mmCIF file of C-alpha atoms and ligand atoms in Angstrom:
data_model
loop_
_atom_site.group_PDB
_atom_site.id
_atom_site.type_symbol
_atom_site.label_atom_id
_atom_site.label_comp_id
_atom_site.label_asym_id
_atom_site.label_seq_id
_atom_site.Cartn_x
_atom_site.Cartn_y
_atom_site.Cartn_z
ATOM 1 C CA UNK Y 1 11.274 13.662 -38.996
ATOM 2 C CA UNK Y 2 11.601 12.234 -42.235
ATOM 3 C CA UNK Y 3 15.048 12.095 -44.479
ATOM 4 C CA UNK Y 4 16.075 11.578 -48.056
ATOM 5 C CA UNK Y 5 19.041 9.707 -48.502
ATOM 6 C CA UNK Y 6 20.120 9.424 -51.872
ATOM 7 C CA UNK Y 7 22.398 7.127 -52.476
ATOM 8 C CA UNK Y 8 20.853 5.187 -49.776
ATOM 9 C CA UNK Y 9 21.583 1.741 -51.463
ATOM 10 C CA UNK Y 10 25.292 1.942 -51.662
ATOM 11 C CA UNK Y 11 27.371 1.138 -49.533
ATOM 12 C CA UNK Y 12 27.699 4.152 -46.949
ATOM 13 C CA UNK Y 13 24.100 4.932 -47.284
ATOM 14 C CA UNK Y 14 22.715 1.597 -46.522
ATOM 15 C CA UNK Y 15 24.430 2.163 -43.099
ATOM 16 C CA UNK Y 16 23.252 5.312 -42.652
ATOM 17 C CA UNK Y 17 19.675 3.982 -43.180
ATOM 18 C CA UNK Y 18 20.075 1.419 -40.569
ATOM 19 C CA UNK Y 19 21.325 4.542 -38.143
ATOM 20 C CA UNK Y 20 18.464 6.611 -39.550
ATOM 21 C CA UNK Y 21 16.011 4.099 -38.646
ATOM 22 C CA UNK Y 22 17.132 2.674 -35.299
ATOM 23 C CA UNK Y 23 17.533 6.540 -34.061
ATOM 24 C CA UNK Y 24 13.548 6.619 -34.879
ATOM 25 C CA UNK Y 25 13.450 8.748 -38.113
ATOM 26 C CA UNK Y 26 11.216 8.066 -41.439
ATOM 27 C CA UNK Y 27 13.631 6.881 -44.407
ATOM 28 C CA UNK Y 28 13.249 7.664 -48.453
ATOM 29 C CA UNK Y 29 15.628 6.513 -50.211
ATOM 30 C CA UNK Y 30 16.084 7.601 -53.756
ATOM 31 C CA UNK Y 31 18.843 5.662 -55.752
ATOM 32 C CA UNK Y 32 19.380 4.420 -59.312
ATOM 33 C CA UNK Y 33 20.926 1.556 -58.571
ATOM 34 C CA UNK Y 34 23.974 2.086 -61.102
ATOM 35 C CA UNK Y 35 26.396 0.822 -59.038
ATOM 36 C CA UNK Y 36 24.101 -0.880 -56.124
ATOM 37 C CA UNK Y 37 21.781 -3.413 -55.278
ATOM 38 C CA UNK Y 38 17.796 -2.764 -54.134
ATOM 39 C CA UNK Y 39 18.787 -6.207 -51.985
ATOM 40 C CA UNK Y 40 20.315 -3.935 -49.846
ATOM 41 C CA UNK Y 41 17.355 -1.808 -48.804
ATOM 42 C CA UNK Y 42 15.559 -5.190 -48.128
ATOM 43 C CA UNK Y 43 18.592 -5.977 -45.553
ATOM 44 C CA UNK Y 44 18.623 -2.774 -43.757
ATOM 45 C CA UNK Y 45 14.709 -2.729 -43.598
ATOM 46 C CA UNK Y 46 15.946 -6.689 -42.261
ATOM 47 C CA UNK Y 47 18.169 -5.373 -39.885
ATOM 48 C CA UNK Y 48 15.688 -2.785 -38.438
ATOM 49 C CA UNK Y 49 12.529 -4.343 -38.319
ATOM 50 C CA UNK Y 50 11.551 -1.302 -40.075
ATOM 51 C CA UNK Y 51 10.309 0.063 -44.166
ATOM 52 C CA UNK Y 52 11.891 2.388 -45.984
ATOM 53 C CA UNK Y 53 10.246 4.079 -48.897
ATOM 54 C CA UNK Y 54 12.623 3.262 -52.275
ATOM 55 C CA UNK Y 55 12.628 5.436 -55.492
ATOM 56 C CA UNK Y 56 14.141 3.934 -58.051
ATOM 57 C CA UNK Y 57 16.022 7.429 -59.397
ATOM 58 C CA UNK Y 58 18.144 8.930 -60.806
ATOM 59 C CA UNK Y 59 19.535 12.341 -59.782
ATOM 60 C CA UNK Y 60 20.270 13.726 -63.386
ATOM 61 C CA UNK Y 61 16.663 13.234 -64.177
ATOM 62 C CA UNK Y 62 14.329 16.011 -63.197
ATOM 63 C CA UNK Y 63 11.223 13.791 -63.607
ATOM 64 C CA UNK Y 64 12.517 11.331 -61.287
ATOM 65 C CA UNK Y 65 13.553 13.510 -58.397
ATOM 66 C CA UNK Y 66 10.427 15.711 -58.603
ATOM 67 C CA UNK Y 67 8.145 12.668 -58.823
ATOM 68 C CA UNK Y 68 9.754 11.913 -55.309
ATOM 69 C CA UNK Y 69 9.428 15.742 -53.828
ATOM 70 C CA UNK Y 70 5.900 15.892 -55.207
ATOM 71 C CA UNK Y 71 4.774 12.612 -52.908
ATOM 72 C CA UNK Y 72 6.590 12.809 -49.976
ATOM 73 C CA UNK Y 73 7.040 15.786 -47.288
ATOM 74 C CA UNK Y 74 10.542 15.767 -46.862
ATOM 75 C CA UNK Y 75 12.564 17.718 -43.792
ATOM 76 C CA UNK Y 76 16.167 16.910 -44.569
ATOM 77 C CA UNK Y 77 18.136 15.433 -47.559
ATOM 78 C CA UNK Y 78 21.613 13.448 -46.912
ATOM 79 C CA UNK Y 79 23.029 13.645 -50.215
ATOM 80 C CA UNK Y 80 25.805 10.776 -51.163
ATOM 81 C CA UNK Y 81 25.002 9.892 -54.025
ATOM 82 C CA UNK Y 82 27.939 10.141 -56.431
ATOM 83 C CA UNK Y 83 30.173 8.436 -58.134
ATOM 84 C CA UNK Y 84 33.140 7.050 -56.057
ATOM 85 C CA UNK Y 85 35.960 5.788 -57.424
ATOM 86 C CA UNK Y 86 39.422 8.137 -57.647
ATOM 87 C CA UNK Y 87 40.862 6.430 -60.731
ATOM 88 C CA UNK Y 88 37.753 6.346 -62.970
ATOM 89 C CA UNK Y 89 37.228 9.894 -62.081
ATOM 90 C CA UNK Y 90 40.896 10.172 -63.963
ATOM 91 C CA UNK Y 91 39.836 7.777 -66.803
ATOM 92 C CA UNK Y 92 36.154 9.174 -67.485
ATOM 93 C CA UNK Y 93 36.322 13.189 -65.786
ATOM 94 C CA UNK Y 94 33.143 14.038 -67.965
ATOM 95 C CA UNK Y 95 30.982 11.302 -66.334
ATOM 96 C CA UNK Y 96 32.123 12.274 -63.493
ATOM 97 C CA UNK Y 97 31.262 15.983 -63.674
ATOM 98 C CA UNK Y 98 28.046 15.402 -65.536
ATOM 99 C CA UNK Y 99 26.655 12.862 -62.607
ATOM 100 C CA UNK Y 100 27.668 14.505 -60.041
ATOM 101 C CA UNK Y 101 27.304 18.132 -60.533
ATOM 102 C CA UNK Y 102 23.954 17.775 -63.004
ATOM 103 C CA UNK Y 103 22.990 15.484 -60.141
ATOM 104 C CA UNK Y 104 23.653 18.121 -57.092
ATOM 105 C CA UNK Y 105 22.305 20.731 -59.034
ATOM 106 C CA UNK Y 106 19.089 19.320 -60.086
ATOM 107 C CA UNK Y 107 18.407 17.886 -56.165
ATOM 108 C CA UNK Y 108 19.439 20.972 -55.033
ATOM 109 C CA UNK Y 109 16.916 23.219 -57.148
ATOM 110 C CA UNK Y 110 14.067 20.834 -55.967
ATOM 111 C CA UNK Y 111 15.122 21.025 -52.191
ATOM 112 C CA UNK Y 112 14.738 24.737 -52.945
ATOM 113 C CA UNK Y 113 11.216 24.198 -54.710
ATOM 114 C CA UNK Y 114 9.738 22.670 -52.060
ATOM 115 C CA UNK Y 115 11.029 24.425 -49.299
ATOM 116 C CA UNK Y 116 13.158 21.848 -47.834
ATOM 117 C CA UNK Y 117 16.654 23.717 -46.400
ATOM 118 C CA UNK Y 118 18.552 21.174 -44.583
ATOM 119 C CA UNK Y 119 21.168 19.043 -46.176
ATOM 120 C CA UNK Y 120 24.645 17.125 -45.247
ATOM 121 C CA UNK Y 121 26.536 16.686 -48.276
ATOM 122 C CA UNK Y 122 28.707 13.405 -48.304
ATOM 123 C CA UNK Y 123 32.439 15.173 -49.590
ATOM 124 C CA UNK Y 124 35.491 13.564 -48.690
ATOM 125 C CA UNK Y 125 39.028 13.978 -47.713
ATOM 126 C CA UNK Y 126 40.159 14.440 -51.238
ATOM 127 C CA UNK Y 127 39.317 17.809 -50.754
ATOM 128 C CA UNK Y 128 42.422 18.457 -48.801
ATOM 129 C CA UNK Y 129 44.763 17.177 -51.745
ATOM 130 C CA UNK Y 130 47.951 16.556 -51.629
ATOM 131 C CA UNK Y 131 49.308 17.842 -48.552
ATOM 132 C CA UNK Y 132 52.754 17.350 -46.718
ATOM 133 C CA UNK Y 133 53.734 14.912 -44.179
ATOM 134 C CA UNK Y 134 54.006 17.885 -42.008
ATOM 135 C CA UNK Y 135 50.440 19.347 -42.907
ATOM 136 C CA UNK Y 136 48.924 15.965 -40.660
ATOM 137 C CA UNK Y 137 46.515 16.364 -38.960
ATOM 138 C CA UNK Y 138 44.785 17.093 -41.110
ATOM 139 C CA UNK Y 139 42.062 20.507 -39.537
ATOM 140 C CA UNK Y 140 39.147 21.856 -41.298
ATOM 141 C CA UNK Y 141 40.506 24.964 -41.281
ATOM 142 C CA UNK Y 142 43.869 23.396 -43.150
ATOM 143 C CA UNK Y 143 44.844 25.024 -46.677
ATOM 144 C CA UNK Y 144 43.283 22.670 -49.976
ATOM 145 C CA UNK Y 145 46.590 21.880 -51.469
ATOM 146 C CA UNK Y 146 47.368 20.643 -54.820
ATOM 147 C CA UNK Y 147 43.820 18.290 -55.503
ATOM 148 C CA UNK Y 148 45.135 15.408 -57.325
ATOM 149 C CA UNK Y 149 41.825 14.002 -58.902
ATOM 150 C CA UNK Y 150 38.650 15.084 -60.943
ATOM 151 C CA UNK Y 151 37.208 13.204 -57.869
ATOM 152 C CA UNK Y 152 38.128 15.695 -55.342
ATOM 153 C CA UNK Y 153 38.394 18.957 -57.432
ATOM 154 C CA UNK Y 154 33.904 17.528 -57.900
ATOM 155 C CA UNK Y 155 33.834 17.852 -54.302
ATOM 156 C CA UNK Y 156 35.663 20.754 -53.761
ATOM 157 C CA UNK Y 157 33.558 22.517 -56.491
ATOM 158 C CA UNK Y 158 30.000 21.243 -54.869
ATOM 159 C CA UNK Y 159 31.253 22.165 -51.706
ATOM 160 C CA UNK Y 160 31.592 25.986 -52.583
ATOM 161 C CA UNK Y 161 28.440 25.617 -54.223
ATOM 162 C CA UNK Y 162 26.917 24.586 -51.251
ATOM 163 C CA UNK Y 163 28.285 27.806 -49.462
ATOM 164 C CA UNK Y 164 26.776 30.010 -51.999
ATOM 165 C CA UNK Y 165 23.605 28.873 -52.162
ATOM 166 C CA UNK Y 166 23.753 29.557 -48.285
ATOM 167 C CA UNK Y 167 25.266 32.741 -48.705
ATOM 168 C CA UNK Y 168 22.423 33.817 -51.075
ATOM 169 C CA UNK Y 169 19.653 32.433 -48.714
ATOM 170 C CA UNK Y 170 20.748 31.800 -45.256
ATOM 171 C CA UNK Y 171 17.868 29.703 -44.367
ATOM 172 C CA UNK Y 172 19.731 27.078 -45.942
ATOM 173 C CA UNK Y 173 21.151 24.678 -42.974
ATOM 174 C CA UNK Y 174 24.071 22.588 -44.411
ATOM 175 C CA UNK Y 175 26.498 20.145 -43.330
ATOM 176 C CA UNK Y 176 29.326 19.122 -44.946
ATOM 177 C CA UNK Y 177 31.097 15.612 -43.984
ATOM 178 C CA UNK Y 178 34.450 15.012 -44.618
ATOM 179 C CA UNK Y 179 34.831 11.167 -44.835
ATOM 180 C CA UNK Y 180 38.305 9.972 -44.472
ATOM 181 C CA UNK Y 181 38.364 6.065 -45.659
ATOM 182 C CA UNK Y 182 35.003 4.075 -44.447
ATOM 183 C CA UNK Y 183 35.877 0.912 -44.393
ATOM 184 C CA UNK Y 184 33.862 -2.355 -42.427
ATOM 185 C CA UNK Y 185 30.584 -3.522 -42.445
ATOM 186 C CA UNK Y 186 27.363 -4.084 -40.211
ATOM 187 C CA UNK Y 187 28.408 -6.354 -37.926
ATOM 188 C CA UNK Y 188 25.297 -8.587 -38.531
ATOM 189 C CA UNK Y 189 27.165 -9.392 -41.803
ATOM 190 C CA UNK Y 190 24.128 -8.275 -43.852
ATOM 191 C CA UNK Y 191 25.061 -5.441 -45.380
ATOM 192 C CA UNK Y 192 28.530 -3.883 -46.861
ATOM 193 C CA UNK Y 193 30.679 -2.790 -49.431
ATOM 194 C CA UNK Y 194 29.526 -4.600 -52.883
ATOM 195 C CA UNK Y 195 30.146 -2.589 -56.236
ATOM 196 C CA UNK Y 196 29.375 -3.959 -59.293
ATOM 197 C CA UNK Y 197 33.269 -3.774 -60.552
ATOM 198 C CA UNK Y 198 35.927 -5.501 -58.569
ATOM 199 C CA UNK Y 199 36.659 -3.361 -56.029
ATOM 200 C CA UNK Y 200 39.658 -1.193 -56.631
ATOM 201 C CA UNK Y 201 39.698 -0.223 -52.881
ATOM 202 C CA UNK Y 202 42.060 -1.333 -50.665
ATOM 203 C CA UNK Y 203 40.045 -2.797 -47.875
ATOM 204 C CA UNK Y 204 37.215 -4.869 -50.197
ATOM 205 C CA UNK Y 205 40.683 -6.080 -52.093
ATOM 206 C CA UNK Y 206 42.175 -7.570 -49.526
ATOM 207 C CA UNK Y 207 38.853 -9.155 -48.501
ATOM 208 C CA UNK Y 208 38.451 -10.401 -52.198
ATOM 209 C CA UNK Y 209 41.892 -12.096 -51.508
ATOM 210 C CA UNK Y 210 41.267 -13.279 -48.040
ATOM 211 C CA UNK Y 211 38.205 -15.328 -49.321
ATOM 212 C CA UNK Y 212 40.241 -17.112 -52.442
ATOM 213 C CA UNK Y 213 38.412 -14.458 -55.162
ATOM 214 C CA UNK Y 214 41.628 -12.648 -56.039
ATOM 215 C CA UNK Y 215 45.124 -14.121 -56.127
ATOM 216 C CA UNK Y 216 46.920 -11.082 -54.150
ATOM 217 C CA UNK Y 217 46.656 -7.598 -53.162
ATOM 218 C CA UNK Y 218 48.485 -5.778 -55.350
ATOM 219 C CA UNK Y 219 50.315 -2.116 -53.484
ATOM 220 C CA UNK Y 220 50.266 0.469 -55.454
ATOM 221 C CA UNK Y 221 53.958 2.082 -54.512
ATOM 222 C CA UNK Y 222 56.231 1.443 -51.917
ATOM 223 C CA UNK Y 223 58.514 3.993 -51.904
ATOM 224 C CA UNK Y 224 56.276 7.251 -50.900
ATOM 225 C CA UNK Y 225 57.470 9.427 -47.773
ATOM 226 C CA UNK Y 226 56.275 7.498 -45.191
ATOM 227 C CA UNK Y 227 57.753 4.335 -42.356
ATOM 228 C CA UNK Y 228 57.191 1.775 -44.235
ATOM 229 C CA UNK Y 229 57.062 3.307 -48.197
ATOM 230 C CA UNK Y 230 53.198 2.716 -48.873
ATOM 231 C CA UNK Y 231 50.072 5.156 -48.606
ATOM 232 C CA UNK Y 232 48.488 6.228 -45.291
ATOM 233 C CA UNK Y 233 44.872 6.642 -44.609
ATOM 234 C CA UNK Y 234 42.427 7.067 -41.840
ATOM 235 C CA UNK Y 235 40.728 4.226 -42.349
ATOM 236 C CA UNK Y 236 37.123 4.741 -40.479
ATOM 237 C CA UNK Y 237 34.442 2.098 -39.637
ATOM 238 C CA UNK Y 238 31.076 2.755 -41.629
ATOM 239 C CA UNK Y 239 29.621 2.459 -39.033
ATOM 240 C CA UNK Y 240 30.908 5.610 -36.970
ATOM 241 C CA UNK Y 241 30.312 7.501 -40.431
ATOM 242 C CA UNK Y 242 26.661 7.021 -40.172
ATOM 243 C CA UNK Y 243 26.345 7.423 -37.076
ATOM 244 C CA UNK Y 244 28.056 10.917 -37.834
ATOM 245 C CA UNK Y 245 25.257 12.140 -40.100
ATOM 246 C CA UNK Y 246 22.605 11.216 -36.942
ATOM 247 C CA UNK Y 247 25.075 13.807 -34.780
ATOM 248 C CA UNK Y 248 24.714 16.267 -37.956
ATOM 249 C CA UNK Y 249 21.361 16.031 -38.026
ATOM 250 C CA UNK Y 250 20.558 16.619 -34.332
ATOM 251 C CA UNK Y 251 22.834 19.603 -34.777
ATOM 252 C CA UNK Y 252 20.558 20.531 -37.424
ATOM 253 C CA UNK Y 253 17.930 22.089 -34.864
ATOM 254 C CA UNK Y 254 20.303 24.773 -34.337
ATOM 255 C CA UNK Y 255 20.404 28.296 -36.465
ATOM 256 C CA UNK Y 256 21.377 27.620 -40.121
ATOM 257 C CA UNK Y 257 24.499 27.802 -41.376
ATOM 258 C CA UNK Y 258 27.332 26.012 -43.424
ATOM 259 C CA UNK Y 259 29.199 23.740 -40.937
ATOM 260 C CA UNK Y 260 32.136 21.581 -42.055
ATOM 261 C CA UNK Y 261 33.479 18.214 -40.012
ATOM 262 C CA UNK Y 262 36.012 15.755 -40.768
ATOM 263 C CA UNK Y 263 34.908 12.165 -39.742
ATOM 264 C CA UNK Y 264 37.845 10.567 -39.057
ATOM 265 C CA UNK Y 265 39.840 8.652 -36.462
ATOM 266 C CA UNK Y 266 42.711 10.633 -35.799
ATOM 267 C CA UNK Y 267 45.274 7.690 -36.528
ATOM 268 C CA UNK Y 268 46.835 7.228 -39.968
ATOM 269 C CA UNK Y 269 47.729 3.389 -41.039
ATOM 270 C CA UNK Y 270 49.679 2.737 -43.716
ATOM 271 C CA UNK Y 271 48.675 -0.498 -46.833
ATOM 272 C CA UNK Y 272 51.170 -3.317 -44.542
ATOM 273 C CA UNK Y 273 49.287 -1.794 -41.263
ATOM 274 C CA UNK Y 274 45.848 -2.881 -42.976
ATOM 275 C CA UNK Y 275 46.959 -5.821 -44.696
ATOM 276 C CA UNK Y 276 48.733 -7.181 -41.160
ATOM 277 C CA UNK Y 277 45.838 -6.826 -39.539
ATOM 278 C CA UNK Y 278 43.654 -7.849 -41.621
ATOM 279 C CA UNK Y 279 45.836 -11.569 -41.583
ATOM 280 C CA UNK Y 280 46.019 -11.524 -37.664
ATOM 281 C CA UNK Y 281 41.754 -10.650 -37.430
ATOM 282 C CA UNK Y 282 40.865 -13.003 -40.162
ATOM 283 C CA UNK Y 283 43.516 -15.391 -39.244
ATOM 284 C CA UNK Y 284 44.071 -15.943 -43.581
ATOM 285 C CA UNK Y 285 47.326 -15.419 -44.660
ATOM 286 C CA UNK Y 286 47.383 -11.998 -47.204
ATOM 287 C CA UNK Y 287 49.588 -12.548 -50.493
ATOM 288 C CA UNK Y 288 50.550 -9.041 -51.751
ATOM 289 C CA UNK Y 289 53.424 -7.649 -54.500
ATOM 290 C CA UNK Y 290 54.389 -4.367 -55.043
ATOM 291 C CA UNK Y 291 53.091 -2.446 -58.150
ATOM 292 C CA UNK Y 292 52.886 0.771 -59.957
ATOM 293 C CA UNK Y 293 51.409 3.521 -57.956
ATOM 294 C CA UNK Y 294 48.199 4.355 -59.037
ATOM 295 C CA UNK Y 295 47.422 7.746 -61.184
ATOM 296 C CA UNK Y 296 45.407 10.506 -58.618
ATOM 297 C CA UNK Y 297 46.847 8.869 -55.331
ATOM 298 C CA UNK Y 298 48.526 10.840 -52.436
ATOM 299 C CA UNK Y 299 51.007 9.850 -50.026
ATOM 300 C CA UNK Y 300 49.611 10.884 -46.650
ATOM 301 C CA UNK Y 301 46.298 11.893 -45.411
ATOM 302 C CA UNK Y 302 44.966 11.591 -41.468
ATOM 303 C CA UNK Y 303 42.004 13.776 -39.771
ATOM 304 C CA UNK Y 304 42.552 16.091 -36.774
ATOM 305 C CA UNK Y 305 38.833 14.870 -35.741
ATOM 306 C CA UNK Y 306 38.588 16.928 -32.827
ATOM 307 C CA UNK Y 307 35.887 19.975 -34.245
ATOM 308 C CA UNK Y 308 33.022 17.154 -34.489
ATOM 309 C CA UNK Y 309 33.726 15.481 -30.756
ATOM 310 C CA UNK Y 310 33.662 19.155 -29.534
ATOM 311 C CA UNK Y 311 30.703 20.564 -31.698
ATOM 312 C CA UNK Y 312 28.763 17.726 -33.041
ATOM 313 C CA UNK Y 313 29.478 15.258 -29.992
ATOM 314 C CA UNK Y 314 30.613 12.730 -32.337
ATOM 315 C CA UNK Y 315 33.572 10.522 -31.977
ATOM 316 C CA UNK Y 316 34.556 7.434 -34.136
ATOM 317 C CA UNK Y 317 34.949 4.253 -31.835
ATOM 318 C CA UNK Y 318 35.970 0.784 -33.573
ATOM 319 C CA UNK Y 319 39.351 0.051 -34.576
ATOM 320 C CA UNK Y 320 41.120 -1.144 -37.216
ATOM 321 C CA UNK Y 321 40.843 -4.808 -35.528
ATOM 322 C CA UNK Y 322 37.014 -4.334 -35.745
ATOM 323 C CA UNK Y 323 36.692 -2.937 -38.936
ATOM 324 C CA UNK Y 324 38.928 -5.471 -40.984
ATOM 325 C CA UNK Y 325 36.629 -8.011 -38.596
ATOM 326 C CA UNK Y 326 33.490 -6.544 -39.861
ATOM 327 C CA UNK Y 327 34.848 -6.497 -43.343
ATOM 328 C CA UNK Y 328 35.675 -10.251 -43.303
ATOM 329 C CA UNK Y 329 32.221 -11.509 -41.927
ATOM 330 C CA UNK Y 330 30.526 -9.615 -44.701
ATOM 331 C CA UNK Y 331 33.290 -10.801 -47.037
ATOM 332 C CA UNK Y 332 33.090 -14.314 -45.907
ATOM 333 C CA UNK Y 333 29.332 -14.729 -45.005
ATOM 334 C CA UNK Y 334 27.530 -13.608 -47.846
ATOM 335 C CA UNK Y 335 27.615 -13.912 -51.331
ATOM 336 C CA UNK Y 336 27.053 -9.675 -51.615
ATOM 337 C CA UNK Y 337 23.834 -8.662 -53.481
ATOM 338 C CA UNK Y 338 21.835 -9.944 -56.682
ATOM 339 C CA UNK Y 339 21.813 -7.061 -58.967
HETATM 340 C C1 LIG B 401 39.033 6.632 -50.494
HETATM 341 C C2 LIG B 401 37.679 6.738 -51.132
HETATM 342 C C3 LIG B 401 37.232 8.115 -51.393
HETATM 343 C C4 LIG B 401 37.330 8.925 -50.192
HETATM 344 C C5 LIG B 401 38.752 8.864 -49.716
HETATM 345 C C6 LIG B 401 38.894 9.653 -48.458
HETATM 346 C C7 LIG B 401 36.837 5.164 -52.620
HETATM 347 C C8 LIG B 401 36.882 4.713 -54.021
HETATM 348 N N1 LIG B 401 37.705 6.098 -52.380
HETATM 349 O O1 LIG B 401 40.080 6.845 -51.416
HETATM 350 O O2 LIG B 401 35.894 8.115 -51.810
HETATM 351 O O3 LIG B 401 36.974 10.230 -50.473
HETATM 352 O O4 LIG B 401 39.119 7.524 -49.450
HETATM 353 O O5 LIG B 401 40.230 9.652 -48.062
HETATM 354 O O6 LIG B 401 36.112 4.669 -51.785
HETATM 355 N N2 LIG B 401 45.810 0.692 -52.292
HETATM 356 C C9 LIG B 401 46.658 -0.341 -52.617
HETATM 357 N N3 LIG B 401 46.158 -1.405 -53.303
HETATM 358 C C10 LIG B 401 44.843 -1.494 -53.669
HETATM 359 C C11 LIG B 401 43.987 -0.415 -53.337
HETATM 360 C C12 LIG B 401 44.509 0.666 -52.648
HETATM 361 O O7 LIG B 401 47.851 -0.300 -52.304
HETATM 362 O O8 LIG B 401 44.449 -2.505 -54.300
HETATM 363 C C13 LIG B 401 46.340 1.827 -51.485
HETATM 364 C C14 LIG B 401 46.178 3.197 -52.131
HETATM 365 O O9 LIG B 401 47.287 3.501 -52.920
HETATM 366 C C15 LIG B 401 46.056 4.076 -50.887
HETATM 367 C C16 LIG B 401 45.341 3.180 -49.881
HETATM 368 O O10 LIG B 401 45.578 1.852 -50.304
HETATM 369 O O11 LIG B 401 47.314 4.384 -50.376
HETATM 370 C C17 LIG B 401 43.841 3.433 -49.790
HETATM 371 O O12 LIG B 401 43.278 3.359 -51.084
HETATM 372 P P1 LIG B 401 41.687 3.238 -51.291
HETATM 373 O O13 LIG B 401 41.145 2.206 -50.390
HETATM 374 O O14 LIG B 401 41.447 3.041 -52.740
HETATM 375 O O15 LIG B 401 41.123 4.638 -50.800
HETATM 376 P P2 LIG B 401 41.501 6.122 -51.276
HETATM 377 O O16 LIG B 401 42.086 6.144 -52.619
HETATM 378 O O17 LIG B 401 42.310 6.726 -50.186
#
């Protein structure tokens, strides 16, 4: 079986390539390398002992993606490609929309083109919004409430587009993943999270500050409604994330249809959770102060996980000790990607 990945240089898709590959399937990747590193496709193929097929491409581009439909016979697309950070989604909304949507839209109408009906669509968490305390677990099922981002009101939107398209053709076999926070690295230290920016995420921050990069981890609010006053996530290892999209495909074979999963842990950890842990793993002491909170955040968000064990067979396994491990031998080991 062969698979598209776009986006499969960044960060989440370079882990779902090595997944791809060691479960036996054929890899394209299409990327454009905005925001990641062809160095990376050389790792996983490194990691593997196997080749990937790399298009240099961009999703907006019509030319590009149907060069790529044209030459290869494609059965399945994993699409997550996309722009990914929450506060320049509030900064720049129109880039946002334009890459993202135009992007869908134009990989979509090829998919349809060439007869090619199975997808997973990489959405995220933010499509849940701003919930209570009291809303947590969060369920698949659970109301969107207030969506506090351009970000997640993108993924909402391509989300219901995704329904329609299987309402008005039912042949259409989609997936949609919910990822809570990914967070780690392969554990061979080859590959992980390396934007071109400084990371604004909390994780890659505090590994930035653990290797003597950045000064201290700034917190971005310490007085939400939560134990300790800062944020709380379900922070997920990449690694269980790809191997999510392997369970989505297998459940592929069965009769189309629009099927939605949160990948998530279950547990919610707030920023002094992370950062502790991070110091006891890593054994590197973790400077931090206390700033502003940042525009487009939410207090509280943690997955009720339980719809993928049961349908999907599918259950995150590393902890938080493993994936701030993870994150510190890529961190520590390698000097990230030439771009
Ligand atoms: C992340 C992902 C998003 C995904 C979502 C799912 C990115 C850019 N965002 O957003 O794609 O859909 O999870 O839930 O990958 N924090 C600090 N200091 C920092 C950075 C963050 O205190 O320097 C805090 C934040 O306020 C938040 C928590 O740490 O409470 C996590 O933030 P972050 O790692 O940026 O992830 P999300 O914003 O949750």
């Amino acid at each position: 079986m062969t698979v598209l990945v776009t986006g499969g240089a960044g960060y989440i898709g370079s882990h779902i390539c090595v997944e791809l590959l060691e479960q036996g399937y054929q890899v394209i990747v299409a990327d454009s390398l905005i925001n990641s590193s062809e160095e990376a496709i050389e790792r996983v193929e490194k990691i593997t002992g196997k080749r990937i097929f790399f298009y240099q491409a961009n999703l907006c581009h019509k030319q590009d993606v149907a060069e790529i439909f044209d030459e290869e016979d494609i059965d399945a697309v994993i699409h997550v490609a996309g722009h990914r950070s929450i506060a320049q989604s509030v900064i720049d909304p129109l880039e946002y929309y334009y890459n993202d949507i135009a992007g869908t839209l134009v990989l979509c109408n090829a998919m349809r083109k060439h007869n090619v009906r199975k997808m997973i669509f990489s959405s995220s968490a933010m499509v849940y919004g701003d919930l209570e305390v009291d809303d947590m677990p969060l369920r698949e099922k659970s109301p969107c409430g207030k969506v506090s981002s351009p970000y997640g009101r993108i993924k909402v939107a391509l989300e219901q587009m995704m329904r329609d398209i299987h309402h008005a053709d039912p042949e259409w076999n989609i997936v949609l993943l919910r990822y809570f926070n990914a967070i780690g690295a392969h554990p061979s230290g080859l590959i992980g999270d390396y934007p071109k920016m400084t990371p604004n995420n909390l994780v890659p921050y505090i590994g930035e500050v653990a290797v003597g990069r950045q000064k201290s981890v700034g917190i971005f609010g310490d007085d939400y409604p939560t134990p300790d006053g800062t944020g709380i996530r379900d922070y997920i290892h990449v690694f269980d994330v790809a191997k999510g999209h392997v369970a989505a495909l297998k459940l592929m074979e069965q009769e189309p249809a629009v099927r939605t999963y949160n990948l998530g842990t279950g547990h919610g950890y707030s920023v002094f959770d992370v950062i502790h842990t991070y110091e006891k793993v890593c054994g590197v002491p973790i400077p931090y102060e206390i700033r502003q909170k940042r525009p487009g955040d939410i207090a509280v968000l943690y997955a009720d996980p339980s719809k993928a064990e049961r349908e999907l067979g599918w259950k995150a396994e590393k902890t938080l000790e493993e994936m701030c491990a993870d994150s510190y031998r890529w961190k520590s080991n390698s000097n990230g990607y030439k771009f």
